[in-house]
Coordinates of C-alpha atoms in Angstrom, one line a residue:
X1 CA 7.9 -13.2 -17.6
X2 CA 7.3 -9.8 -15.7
X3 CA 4.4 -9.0 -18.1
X4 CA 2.8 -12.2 -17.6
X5 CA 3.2 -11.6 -13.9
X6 CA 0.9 -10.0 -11.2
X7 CA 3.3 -7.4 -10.0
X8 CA 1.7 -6.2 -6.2
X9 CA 1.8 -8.2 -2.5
X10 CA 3.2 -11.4 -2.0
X11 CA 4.4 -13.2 1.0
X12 CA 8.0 -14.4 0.1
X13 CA 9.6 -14.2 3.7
X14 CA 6.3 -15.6 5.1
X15 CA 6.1 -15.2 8.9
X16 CA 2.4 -15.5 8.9
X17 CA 0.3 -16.9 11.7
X18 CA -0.5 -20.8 12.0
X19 CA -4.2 -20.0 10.4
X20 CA -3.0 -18.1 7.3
X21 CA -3.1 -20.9 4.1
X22 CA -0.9 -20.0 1.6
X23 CA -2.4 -20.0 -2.2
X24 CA -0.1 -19.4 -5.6
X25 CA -2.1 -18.1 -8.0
X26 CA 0.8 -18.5 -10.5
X27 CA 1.0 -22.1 -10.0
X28 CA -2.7 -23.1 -9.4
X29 CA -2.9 -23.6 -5.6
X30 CA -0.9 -25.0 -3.3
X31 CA -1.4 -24.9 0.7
X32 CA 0.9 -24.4 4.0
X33 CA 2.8 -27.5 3.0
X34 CA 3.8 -26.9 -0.2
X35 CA 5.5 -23.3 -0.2
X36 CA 7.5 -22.5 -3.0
X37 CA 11.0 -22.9 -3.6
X38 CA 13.8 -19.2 -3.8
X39 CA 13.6 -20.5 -7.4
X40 CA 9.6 -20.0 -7.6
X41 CA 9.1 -16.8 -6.3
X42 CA 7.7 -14.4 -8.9
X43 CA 5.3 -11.0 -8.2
X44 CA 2.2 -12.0 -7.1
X45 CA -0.6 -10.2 -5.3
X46 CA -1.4 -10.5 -2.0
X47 CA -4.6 -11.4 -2.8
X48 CA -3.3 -14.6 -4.3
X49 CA -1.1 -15.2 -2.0
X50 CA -2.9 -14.8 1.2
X51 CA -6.2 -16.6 2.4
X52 CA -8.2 -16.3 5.3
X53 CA -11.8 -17.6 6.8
X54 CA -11.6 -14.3 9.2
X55 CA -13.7 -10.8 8.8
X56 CA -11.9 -8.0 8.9
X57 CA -10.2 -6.5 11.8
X58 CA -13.4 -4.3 12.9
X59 CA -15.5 -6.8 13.0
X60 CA -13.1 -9.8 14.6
X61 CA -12.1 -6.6 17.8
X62 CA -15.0 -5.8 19.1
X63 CA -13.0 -2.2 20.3
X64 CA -11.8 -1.8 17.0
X65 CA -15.6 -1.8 15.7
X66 CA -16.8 0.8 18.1
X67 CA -13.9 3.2 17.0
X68 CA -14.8 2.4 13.2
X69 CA -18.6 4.7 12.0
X70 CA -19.9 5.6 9.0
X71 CA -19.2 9.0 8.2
X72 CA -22.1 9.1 5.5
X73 CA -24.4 7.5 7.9
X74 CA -27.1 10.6 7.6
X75 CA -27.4 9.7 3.9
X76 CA -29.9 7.6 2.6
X77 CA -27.7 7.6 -0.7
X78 CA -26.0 3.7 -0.6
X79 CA -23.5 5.4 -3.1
X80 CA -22.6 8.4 -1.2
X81 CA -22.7 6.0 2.5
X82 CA -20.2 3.8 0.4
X83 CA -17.9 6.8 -0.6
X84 CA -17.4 8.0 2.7
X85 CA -17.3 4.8 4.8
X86 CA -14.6 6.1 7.1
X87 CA -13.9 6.1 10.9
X88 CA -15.5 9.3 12.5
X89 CA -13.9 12.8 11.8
X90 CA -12.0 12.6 15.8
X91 CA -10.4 9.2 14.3
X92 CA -9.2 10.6 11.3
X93 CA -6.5 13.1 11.8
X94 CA -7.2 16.9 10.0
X95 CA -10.5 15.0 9.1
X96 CA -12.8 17.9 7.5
X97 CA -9.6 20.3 6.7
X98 CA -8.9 22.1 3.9
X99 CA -6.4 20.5 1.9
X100 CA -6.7 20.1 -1.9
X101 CA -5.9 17.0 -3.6
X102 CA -2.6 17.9 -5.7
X103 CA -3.6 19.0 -9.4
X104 CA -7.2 18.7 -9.0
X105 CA -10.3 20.9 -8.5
X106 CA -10.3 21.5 -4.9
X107 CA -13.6 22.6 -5.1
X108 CA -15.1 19.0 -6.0
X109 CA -13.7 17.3 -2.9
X110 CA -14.5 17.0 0.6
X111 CA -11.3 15.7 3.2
X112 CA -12.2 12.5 4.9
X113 CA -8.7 11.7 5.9
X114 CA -5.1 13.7 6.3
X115 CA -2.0 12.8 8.3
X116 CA 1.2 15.1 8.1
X117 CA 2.7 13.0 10.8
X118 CA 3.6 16.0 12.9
X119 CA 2.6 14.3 15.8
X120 CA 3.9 10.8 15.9
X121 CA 2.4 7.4 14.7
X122 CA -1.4 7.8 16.0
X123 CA -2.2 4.1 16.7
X124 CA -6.2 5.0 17.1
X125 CA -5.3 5.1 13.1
X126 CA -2.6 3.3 12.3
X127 CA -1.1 -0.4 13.0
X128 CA 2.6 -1.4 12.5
X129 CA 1.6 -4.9 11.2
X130 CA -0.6 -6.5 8.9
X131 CA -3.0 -8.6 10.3
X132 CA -2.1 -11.9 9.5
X133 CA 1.3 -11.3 11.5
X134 CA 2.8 -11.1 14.8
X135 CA 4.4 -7.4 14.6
X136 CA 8.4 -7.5 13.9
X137 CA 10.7 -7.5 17.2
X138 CA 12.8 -5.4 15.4
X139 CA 11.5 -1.5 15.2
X140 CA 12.9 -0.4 11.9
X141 CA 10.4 3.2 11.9
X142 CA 9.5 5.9 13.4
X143 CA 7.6 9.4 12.8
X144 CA 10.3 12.5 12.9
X145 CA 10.3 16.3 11.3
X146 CA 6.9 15.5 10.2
X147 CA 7.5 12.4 8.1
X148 CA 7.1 8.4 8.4
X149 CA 10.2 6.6 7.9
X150 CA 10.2 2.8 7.3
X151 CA 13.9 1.6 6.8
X152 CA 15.6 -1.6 5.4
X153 CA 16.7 -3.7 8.5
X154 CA 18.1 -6.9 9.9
X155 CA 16.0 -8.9 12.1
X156 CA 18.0 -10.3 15.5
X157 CA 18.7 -13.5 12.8
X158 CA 20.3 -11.1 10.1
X159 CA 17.5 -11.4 7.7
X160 CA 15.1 -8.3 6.0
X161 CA 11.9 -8.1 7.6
X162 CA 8.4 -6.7 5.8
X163 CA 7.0 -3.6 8.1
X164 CA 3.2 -2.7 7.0
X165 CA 1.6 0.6 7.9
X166 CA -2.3 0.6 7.7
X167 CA -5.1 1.5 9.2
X168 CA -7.2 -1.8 8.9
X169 CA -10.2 -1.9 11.5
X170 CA -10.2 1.7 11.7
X171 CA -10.4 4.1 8.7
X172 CA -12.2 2.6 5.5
X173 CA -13.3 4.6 2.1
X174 CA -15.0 3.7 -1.2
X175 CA -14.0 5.8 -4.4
X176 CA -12.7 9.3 -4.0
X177 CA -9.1 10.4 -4.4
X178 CA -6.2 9.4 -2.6
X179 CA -2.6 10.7 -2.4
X180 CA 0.6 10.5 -0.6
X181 CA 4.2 12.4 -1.1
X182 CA 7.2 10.5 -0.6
X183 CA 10.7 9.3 -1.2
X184 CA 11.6 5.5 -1.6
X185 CA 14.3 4.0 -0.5
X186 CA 17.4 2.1 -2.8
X187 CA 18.8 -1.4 -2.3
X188 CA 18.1 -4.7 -3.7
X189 CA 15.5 -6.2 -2.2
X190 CA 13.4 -3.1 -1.3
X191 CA 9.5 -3.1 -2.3
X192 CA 7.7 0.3 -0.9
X193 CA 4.4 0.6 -1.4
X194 CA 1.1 2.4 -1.2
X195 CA -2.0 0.5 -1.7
X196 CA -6.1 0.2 -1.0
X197 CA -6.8 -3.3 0.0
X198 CA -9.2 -5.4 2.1
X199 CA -9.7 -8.9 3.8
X200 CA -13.8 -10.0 3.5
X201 CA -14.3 -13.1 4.1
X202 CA -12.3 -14.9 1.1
X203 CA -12.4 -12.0 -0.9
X204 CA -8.8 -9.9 -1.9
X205 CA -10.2 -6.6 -3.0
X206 CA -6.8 -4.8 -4.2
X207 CA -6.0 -1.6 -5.9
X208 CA -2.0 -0.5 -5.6
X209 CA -1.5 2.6 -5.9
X210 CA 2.5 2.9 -5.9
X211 CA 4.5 -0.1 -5.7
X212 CA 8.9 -0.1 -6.8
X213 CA 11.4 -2.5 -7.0
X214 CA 14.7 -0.9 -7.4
X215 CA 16.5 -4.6 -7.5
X216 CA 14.5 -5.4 -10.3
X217 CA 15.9 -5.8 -14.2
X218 CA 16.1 -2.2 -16.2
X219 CA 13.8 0.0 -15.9
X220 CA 12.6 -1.4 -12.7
X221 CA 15.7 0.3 -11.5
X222 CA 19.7 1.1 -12.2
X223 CA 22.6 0.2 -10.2
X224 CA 24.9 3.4 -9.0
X225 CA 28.0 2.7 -7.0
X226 CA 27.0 -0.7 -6.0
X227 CA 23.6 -0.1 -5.1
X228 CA 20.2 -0.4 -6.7
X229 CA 17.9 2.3 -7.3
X230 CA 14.4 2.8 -8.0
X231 CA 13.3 4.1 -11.5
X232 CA 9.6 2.8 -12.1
X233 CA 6.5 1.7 -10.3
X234 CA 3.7 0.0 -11.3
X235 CA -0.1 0.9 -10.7
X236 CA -2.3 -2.5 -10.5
X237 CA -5.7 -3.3 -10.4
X238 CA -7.4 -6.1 -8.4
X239 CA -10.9 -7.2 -8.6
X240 CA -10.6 -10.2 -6.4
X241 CA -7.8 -12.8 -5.6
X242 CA -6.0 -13.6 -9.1
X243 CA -8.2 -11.5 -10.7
X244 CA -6.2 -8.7 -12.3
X245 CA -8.2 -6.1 -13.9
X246 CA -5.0 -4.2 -15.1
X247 CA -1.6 -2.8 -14.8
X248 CA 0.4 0.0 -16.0
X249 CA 4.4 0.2 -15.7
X250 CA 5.5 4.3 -14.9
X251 CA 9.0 5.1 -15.9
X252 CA 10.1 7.8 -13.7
X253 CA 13.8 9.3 -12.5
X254 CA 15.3 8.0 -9.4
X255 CA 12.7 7.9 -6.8
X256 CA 15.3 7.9 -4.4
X257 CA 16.6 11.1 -4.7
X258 CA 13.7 13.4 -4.0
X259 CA 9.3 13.5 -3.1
X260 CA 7.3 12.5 -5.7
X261 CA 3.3 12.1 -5.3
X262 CA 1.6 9.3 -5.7
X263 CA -2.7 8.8 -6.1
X264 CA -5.1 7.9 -7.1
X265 CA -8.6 8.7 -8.5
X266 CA -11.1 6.3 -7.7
X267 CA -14.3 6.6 -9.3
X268 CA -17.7 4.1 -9.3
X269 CA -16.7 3.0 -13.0
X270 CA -13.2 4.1 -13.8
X271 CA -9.7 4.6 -11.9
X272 CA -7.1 7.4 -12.3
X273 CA -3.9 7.7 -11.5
X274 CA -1.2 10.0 -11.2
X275 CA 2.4 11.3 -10.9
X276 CA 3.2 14.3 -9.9
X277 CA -0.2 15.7 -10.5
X278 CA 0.1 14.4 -14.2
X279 CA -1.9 11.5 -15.4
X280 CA -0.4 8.2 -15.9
X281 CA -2.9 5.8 -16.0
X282 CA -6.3 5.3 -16.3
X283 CA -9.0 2.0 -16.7
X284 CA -12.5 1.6 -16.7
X285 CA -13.6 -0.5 -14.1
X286 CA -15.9 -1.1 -11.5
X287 CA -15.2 -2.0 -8.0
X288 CA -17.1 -1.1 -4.8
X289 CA -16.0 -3.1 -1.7
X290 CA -14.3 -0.5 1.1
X291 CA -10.4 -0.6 1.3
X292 CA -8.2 0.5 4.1
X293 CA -5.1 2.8 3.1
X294 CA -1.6 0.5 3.5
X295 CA 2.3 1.7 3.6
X296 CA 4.5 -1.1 3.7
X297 CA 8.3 -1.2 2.9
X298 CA 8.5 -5.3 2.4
X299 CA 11.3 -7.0 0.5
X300 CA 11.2 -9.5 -2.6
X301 CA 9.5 -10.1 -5.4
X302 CA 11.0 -8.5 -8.5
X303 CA 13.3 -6.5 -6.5
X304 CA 15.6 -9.7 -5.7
X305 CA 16.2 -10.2 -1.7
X306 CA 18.4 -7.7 -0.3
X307 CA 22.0 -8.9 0.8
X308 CA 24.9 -7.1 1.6
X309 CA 24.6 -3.8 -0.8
X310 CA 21.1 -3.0 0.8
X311 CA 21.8 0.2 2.7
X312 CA 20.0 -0.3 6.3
X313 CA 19.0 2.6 8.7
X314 CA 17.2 5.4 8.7
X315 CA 18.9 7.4 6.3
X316 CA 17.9 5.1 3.7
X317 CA 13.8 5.0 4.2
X318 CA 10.8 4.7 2.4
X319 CA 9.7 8.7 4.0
X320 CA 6.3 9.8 3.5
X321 CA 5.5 13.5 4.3
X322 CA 1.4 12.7 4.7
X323 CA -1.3 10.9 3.6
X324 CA -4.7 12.1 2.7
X325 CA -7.9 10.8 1.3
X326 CA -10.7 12.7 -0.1
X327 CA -14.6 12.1 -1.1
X328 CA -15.9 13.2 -4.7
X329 CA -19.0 15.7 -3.6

């Protein structure tokens, strides 16, 4: 059943504005009215799951589209304008620094993007919802000793709440290399991830980067003391709603008990990825819409629904040191 299943970004606790239909791929369609039962729920992609008649952010917020340039704008190159479509250098924090992607040849990159989080969440970058939601009441992050920390929480009704990081209607990129370091958090239920996506018109552009489910059935994770931990993630491929173009399955040791890096290498005809520096994956493909980065830690899907062994609090979050994005020169 996993294999025959998408395995990136539903919508199982659905809290989703009025406007927002809701489409299973898995079972061939469906609407608001017809949402599917605790029995249903499988991993499916966000672009399956999710439709909506809106543009994206930048051009629906007419503030947010005067914050969001071109960074390639002096280029007459369509390909090289597409691989740096970005919010300007003052938007993008460290934009223009030198940082080399882990593992690769610094000299064929350029920065277009880098956040250490040394400074707080910068909401000229960053939102704390996703924008098909009204944002949580409950703050379950924050940005501390230079790292993001989303934790597992209770809502004011005692149930787990999805929190999304991303920088929709403000920092965009075709191709290049993308990378974060971070530690996930355990717990059934828990569903960190790390993902390029975007919303264009009815269109679900997707590419996940990093996504775990420590609830999950061996190897997705292990149980240790009562509680479930993360060992594997899953890289997956997205042309366009239900349109998986492929997916790879990562063992890996407890992602819970230390940093790892995550990223990706995203080329005009082909996709990389890699762990640790160390290739894991790679697919020949071809996809050219521009994505916004996303951090989310949401809660489903083949992790189970968290209940009572889910550790909450900070001390248990899905902690990312930075986030950085490059262009290929």
């Amino acid at each position: 059943m996993i294999a025959k299943m998408t395995l990136t970004r539903p919508l199982f606790q659905l809290t989703a504005i009025a406007s927002v239909a809701l489409l299973l791929a898995v079972c061939g369609g469906g609407g608001p009215d017809s949402a599917p039962s605790a029995a249903e729920l499988q991993p499916q992609t966000l672009a399956s799951t999710v439709a909506s008649n809106g543009q994206t952010a930048a051009q629906d917020n007419p503030a947010a589209a005067s914050a969001v340039t071109a960074a390639a704008t002096a280029t007459s190159s369509p390909t090289a304008a597409a691989a740096t479509s970005a919010t300007a250098a003052s938007a993008a924090p460290g934009a223009g620094s030198v940082v080399s992607p882990y593992g690769q040849n610094a000299a064929l990159y350029t920065t277009t993007f880098t956040d250490e989080f040394s400074n707080g969440l910068n909401p000229s970058v960053w939102n704390d919802k996703i924008w098909y939601e009204v944002a949580p009441g409950t703050k379950n992050y924050t940005v501390e000793n230079g790292s993001l920390k989303i934790w597992p929480q209770r809502d004011a009704s005692g149930k787990f709440f999805n929190r999304t990081i991303d920088t929709d209607g403000k920092y965009y990129q075709t191709y290049g290399y993308f990378e974060i370091e971070a530690k996930l958090p355990k717990g059934k239920g828990t569903w960190p991830a790390f993902w390029l996506f975007n919303h264009i018109d009815k269109r679900r552009p997707e590419i996940d980067i990093m996504e775990a489910y420590a609830g999950g059935a061996a190897p997705w994770g292990k149980v240790v003391d009562g509680v479930a931990h993360p060992t594997m993630y899953a890289a997956t491929i997205w042309k366009d709603a239900g349109s998986q173009a492929g997916m790879s399955k990562i063992a890996t040791p407890d992602l819970s008990a230390g940093f790892h890096k995550y990223a990706l290498k995203w080329e005009a005809n082909k996709q990389t990825y890699y762990f640790d520096g160390k290739e894991v994956y790679s697919l020949n493909v071809t996809m050219s819409d521009r994505m916004y980065l996303m951090l989310d830690l949401w809660f489903g899907s083949a992790s189970g629904q968290g209940d009572n062994s889910t550790p909450t609090g900070k001390d248990n979050s899905y902690e990312v040191n930075y986030v950085r994005a490059w262009k290929l020169k």
